[in-house]
mmCIF file of N, CA and C in Angstrom:
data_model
loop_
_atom_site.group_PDB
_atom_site.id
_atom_site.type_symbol
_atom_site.label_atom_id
_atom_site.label_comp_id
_atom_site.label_asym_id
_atom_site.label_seq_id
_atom_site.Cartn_x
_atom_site.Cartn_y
_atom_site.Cartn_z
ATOM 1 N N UNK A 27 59.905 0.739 13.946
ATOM 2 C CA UNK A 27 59.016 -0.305 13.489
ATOM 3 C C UNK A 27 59.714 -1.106 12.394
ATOM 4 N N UNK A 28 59.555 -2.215 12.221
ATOM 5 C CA UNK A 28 60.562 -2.942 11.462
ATOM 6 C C UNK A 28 59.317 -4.299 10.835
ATOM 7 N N UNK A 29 59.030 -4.062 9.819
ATOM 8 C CA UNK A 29 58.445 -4.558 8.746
ATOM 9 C C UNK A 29 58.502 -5.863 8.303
ATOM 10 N N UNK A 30 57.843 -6.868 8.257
ATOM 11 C CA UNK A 30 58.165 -7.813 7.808
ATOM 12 C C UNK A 30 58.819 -8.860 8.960
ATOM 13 N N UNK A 31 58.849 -8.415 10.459
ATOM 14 C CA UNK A 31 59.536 -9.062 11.430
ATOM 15 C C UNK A 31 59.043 -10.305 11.572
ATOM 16 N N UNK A 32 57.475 -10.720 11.462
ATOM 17 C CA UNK A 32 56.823 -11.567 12.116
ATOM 18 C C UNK A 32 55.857 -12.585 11.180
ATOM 19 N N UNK A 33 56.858 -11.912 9.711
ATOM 20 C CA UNK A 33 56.359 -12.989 8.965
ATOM 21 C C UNK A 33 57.056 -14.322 8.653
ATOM 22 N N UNK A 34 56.239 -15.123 8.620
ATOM 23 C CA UNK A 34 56.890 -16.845 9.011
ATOM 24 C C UNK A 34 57.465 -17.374 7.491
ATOM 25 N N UNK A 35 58.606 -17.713 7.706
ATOM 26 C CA UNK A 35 59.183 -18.460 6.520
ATOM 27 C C UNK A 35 58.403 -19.590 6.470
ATOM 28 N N UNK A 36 58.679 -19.601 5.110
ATOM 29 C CA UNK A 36 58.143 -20.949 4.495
ATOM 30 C C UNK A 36 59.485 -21.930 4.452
ATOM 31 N N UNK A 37 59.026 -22.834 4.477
ATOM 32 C CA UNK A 37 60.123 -24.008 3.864
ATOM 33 C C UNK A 37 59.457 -24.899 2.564
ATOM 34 N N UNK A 38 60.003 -23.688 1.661
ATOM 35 C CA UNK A 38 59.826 -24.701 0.106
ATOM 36 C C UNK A 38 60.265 -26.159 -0.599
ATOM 37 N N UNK A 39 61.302 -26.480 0.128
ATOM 38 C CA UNK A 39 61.633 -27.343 -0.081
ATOM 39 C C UNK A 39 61.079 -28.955 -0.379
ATOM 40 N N UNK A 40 59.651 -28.677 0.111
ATOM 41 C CA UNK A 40 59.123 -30.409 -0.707
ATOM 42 C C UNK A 40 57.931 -29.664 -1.999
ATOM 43 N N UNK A 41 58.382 -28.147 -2.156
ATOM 44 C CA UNK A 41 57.589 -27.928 -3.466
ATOM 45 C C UNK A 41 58.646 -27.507 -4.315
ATOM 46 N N UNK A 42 60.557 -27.418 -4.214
ATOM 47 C CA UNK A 42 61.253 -27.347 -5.126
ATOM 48 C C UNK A 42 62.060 -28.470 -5.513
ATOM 49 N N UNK A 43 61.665 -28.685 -7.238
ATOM 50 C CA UNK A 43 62.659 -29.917 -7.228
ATOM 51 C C UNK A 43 63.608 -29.975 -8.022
ATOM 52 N N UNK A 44 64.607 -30.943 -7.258
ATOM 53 C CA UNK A 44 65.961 -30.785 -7.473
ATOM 54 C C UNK A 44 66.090 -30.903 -9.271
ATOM 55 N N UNK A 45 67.707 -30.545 -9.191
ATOM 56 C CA UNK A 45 67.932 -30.164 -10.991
ATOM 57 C C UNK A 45 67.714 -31.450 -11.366
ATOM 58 N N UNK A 46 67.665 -31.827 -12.534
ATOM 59 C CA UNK A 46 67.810 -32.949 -13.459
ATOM 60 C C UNK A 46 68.336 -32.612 -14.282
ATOM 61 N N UNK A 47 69.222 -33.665 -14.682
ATOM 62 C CA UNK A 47 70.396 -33.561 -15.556
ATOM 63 C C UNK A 47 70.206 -34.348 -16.921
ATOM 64 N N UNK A 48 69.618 -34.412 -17.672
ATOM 65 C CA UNK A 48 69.431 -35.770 -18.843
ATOM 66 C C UNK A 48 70.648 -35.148 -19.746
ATOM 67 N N UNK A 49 71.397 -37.163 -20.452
ATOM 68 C CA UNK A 49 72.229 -36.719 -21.561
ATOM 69 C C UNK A 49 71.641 -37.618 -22.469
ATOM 70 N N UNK A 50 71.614 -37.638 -23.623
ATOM 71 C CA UNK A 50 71.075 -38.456 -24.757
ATOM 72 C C UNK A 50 72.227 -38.724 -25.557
ATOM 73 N N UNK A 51 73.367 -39.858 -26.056
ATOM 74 C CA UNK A 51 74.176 -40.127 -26.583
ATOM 75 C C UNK A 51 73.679 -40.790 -27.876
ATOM 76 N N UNK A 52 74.555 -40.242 -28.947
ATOM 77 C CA UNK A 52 74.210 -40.892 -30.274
ATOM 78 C C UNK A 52 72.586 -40.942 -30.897
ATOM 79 N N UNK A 53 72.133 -39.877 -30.567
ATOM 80 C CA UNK A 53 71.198 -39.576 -31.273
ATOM 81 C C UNK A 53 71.261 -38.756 -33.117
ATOM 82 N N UNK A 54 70.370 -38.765 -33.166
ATOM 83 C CA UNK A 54 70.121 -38.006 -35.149
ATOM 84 C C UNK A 54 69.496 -36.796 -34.567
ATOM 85 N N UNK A 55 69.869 -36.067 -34.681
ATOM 86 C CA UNK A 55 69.343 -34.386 -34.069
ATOM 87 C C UNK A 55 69.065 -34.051 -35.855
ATOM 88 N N UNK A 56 67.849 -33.848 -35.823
ATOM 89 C CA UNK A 56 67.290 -32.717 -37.124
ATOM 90 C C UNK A 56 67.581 -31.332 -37.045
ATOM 91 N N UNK A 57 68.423 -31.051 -38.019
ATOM 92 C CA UNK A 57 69.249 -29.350 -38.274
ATOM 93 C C UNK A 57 68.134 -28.291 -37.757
ATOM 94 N N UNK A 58 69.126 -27.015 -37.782
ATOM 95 C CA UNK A 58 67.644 -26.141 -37.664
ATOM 96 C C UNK A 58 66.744 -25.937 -38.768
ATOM 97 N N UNK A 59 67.152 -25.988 -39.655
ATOM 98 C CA UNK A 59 66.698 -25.831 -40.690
ATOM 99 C C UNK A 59 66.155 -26.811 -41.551
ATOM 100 N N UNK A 60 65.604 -27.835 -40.907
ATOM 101 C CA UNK A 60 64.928 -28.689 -41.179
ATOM 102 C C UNK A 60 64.975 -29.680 -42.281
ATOM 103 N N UNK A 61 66.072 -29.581 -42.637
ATOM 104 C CA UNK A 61 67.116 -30.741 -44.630
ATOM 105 C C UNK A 61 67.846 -31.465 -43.794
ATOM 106 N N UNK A 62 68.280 -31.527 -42.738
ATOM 107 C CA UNK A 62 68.926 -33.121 -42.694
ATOM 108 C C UNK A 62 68.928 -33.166 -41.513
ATOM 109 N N UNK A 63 69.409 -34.437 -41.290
ATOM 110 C CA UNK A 63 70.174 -34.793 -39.277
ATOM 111 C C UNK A 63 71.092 -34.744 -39.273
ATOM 112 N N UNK A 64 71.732 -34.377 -37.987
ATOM 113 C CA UNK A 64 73.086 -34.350 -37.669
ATOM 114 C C UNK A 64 73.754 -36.249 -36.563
ATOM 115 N N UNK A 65 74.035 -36.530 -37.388
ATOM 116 C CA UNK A 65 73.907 -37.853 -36.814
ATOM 117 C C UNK A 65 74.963 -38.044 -35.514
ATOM 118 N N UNK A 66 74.423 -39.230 -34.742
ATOM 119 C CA UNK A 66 75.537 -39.116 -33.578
ATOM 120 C C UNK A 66 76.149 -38.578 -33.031
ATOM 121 N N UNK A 67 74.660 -37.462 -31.833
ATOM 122 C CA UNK A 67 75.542 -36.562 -31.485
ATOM 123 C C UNK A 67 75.464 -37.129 -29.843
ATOM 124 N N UNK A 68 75.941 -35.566 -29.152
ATOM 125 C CA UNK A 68 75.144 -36.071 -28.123
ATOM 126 C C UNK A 68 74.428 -35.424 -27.312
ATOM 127 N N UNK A 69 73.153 -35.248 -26.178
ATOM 128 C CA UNK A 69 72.751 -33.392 -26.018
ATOM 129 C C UNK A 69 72.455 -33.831 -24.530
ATOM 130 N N UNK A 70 72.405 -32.725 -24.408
ATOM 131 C CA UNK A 70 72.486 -32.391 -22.539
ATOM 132 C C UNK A 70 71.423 -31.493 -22.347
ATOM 133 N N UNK A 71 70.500 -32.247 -21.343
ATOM 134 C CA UNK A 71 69.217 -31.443 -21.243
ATOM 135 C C UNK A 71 69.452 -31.338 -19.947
ATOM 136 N N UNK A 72 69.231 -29.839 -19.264
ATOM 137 C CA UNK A 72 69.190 -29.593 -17.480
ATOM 138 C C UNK A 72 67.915 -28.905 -17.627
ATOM 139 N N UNK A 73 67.213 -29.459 -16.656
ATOM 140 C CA UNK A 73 65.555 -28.889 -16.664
ATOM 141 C C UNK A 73 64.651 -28.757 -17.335
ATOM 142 N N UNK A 74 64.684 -29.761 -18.341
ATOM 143 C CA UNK A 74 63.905 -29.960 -19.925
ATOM 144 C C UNK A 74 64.336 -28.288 -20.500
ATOM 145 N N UNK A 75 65.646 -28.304 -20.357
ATOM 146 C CA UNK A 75 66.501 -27.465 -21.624
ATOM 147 C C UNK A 75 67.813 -27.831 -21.953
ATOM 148 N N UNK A 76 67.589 -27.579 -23.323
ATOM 149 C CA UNK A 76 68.566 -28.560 -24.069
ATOM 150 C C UNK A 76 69.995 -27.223 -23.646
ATOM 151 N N UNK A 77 71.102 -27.838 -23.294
ATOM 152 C CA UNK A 77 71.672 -26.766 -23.021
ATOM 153 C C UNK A 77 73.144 -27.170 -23.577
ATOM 154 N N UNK A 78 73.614 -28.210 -24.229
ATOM 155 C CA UNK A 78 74.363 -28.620 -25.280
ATOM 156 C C UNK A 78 74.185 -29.353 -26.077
ATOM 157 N N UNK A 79 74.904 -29.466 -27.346
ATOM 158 C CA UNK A 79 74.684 -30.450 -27.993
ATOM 159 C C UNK A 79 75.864 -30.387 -29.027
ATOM 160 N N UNK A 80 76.635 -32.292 -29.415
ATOM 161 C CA UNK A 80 77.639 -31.980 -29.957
ATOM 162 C C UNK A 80 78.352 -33.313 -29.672
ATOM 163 N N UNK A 81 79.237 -33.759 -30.783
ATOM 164 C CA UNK A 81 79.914 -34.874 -30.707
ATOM 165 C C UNK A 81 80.742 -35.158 -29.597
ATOM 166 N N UNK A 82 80.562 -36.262 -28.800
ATOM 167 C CA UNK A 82 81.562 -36.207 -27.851
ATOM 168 C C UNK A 82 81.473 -35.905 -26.808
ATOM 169 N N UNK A 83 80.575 -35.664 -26.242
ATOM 170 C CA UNK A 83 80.608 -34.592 -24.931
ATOM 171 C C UNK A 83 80.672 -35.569 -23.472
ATOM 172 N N UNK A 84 81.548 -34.665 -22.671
ATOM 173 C CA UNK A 84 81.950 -35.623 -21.635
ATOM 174 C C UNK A 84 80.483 -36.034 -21.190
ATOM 175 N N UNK A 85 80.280 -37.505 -20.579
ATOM 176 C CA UNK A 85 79.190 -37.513 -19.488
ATOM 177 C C UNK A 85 79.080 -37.102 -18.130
ATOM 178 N N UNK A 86 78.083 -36.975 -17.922
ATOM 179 C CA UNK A 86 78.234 -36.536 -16.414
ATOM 180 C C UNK A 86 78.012 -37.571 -15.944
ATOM 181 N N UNK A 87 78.577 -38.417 -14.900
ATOM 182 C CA UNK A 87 78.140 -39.613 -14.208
ATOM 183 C C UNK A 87 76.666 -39.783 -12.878
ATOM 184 N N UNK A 88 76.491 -38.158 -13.068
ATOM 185 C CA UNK A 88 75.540 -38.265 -11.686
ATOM 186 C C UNK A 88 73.762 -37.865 -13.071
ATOM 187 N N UNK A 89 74.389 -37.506 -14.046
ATOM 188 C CA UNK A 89 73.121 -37.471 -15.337
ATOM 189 C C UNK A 89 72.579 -38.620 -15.353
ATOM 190 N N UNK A 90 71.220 -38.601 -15.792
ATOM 191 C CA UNK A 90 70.380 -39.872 -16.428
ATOM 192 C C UNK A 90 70.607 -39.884 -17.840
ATOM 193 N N UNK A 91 70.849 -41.061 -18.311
ATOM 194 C CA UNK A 91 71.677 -41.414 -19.871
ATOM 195 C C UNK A 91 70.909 -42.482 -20.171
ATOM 196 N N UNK A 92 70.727 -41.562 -21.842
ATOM 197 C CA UNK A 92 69.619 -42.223 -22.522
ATOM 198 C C UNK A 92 70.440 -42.792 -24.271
ATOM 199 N N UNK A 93 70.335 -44.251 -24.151
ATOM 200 C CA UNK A 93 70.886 -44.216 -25.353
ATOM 201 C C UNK A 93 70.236 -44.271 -26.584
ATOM 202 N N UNK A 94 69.960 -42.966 -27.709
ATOM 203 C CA UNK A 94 69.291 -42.603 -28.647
ATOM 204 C C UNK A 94 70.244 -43.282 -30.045
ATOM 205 N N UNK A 95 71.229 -44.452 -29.978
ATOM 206 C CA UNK A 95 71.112 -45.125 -31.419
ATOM 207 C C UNK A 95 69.859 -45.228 -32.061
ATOM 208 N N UNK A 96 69.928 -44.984 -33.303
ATOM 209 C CA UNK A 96 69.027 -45.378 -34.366
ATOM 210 C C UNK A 96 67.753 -44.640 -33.611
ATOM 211 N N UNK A 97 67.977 -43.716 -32.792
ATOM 212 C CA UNK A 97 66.517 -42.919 -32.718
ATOM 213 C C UNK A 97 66.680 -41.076 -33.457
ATOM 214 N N UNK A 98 65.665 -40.739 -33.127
ATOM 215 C CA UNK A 98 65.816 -39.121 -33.691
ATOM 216 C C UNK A 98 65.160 -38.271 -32.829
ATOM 217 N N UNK A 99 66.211 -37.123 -32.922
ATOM 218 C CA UNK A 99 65.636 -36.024 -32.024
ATOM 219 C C UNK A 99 65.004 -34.591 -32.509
ATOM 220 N N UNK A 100 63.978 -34.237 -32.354
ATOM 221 C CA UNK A 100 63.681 -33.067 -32.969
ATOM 222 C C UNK A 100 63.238 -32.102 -31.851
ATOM 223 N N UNK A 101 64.405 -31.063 -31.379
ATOM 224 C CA UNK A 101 64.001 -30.308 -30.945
ATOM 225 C C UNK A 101 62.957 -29.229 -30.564
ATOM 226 N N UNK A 102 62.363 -28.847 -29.746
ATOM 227 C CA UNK A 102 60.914 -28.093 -30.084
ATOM 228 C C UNK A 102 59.457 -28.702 -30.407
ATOM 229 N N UNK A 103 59.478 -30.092 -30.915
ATOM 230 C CA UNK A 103 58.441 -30.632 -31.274
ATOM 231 C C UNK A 103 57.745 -30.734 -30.143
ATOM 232 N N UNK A 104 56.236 -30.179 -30.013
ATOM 233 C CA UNK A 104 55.685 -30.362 -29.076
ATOM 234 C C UNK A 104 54.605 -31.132 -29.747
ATOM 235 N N UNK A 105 54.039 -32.658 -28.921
ATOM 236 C CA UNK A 105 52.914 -33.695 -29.545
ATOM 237 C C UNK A 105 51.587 -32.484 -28.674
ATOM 238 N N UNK A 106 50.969 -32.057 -29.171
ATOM 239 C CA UNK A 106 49.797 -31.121 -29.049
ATOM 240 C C UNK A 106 48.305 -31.790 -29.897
ATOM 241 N N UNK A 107 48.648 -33.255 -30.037
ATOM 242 C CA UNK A 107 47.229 -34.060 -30.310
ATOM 243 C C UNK A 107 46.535 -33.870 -29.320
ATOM 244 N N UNK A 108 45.169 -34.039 -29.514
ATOM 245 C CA UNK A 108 44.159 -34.389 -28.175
ATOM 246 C C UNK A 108 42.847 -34.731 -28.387
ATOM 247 N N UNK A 109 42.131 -35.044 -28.191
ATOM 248 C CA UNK A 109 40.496 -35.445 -28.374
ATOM 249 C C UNK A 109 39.293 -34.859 -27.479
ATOM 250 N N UNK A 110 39.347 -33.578 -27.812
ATOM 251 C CA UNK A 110 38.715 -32.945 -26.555
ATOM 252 C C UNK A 110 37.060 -33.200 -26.746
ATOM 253 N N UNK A 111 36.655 -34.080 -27.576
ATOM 254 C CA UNK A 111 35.202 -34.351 -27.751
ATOM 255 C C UNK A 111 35.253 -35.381 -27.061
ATOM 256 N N UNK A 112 35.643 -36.494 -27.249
ATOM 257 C CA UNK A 112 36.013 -37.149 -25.921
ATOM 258 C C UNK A 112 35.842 -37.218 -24.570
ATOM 259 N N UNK A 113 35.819 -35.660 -24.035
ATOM 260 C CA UNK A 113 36.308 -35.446 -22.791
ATOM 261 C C UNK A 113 34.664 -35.328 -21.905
ATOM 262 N N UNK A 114 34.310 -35.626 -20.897
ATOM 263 C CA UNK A 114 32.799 -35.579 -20.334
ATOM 264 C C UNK A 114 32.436 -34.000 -20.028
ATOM 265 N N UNK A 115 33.479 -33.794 -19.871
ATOM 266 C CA UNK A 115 33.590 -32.060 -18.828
ATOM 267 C C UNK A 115 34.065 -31.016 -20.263
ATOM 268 N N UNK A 116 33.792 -31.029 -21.567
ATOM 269 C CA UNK A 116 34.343 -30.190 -22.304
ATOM 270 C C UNK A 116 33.203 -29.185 -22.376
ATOM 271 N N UNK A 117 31.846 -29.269 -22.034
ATOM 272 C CA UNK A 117 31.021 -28.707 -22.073
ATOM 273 C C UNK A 117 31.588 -27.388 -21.262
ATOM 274 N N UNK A 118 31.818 -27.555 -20.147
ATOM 275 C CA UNK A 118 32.354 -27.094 -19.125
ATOM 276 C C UNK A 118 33.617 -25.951 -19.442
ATOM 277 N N UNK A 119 34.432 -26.281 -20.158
ATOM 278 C CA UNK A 119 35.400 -25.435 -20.726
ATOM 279 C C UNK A 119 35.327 -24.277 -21.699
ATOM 280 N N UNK A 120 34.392 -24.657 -22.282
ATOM 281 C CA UNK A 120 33.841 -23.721 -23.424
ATOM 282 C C UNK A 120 32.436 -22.714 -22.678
ATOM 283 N N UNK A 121 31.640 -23.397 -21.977
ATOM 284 C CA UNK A 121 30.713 -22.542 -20.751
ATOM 285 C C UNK A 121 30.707 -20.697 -20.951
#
């Protein structure tokens, strides 16, 4: 008896999506430690993770490139505002 014979593959493929590559050049990256920026760097995000960061770094030509002059980057910051009184259905959540 052999288990598992007659179960049907899936084809995931229009629910997996492909990598993304973002580079951000010449940005102000705020230290870890939160006293200064590190100015003009540059960081490499694959899959909304930052997975370098650092003066110089080659580009990848097939990356989406973002040019962060005169902007700032703060790692980790998540915007977690919201107005949930606002909302018609909050009744509903709290229930």
């Amino acid at each position: 008896m052999v288990l598992g014979k007659s179960t049907k593959v899936v084809d995931i493929s229009s629910i997996v999506k492909p990598a993304i590559t973002i580079q951000i050049k010449n940005v102000n990256v705020l230290s870890e430690d939160c006293n200064y920026f590190i100015k003009n760097q540059s960081v490499i995000i694959e899959n909304g993770v930052i997975i370098n960061l650092g003066e110089n770094l080659q580009l990848d030509s097939t990356a989406t490139i973002i040019d962060g002059t005169n902007k700032y980057l703060i790692p980790g910051l998540i915007d977690s505002h919201v107005h949930l009184k606002k909302v018609k259905t909050i009744y509903f959540i709290f229930s």
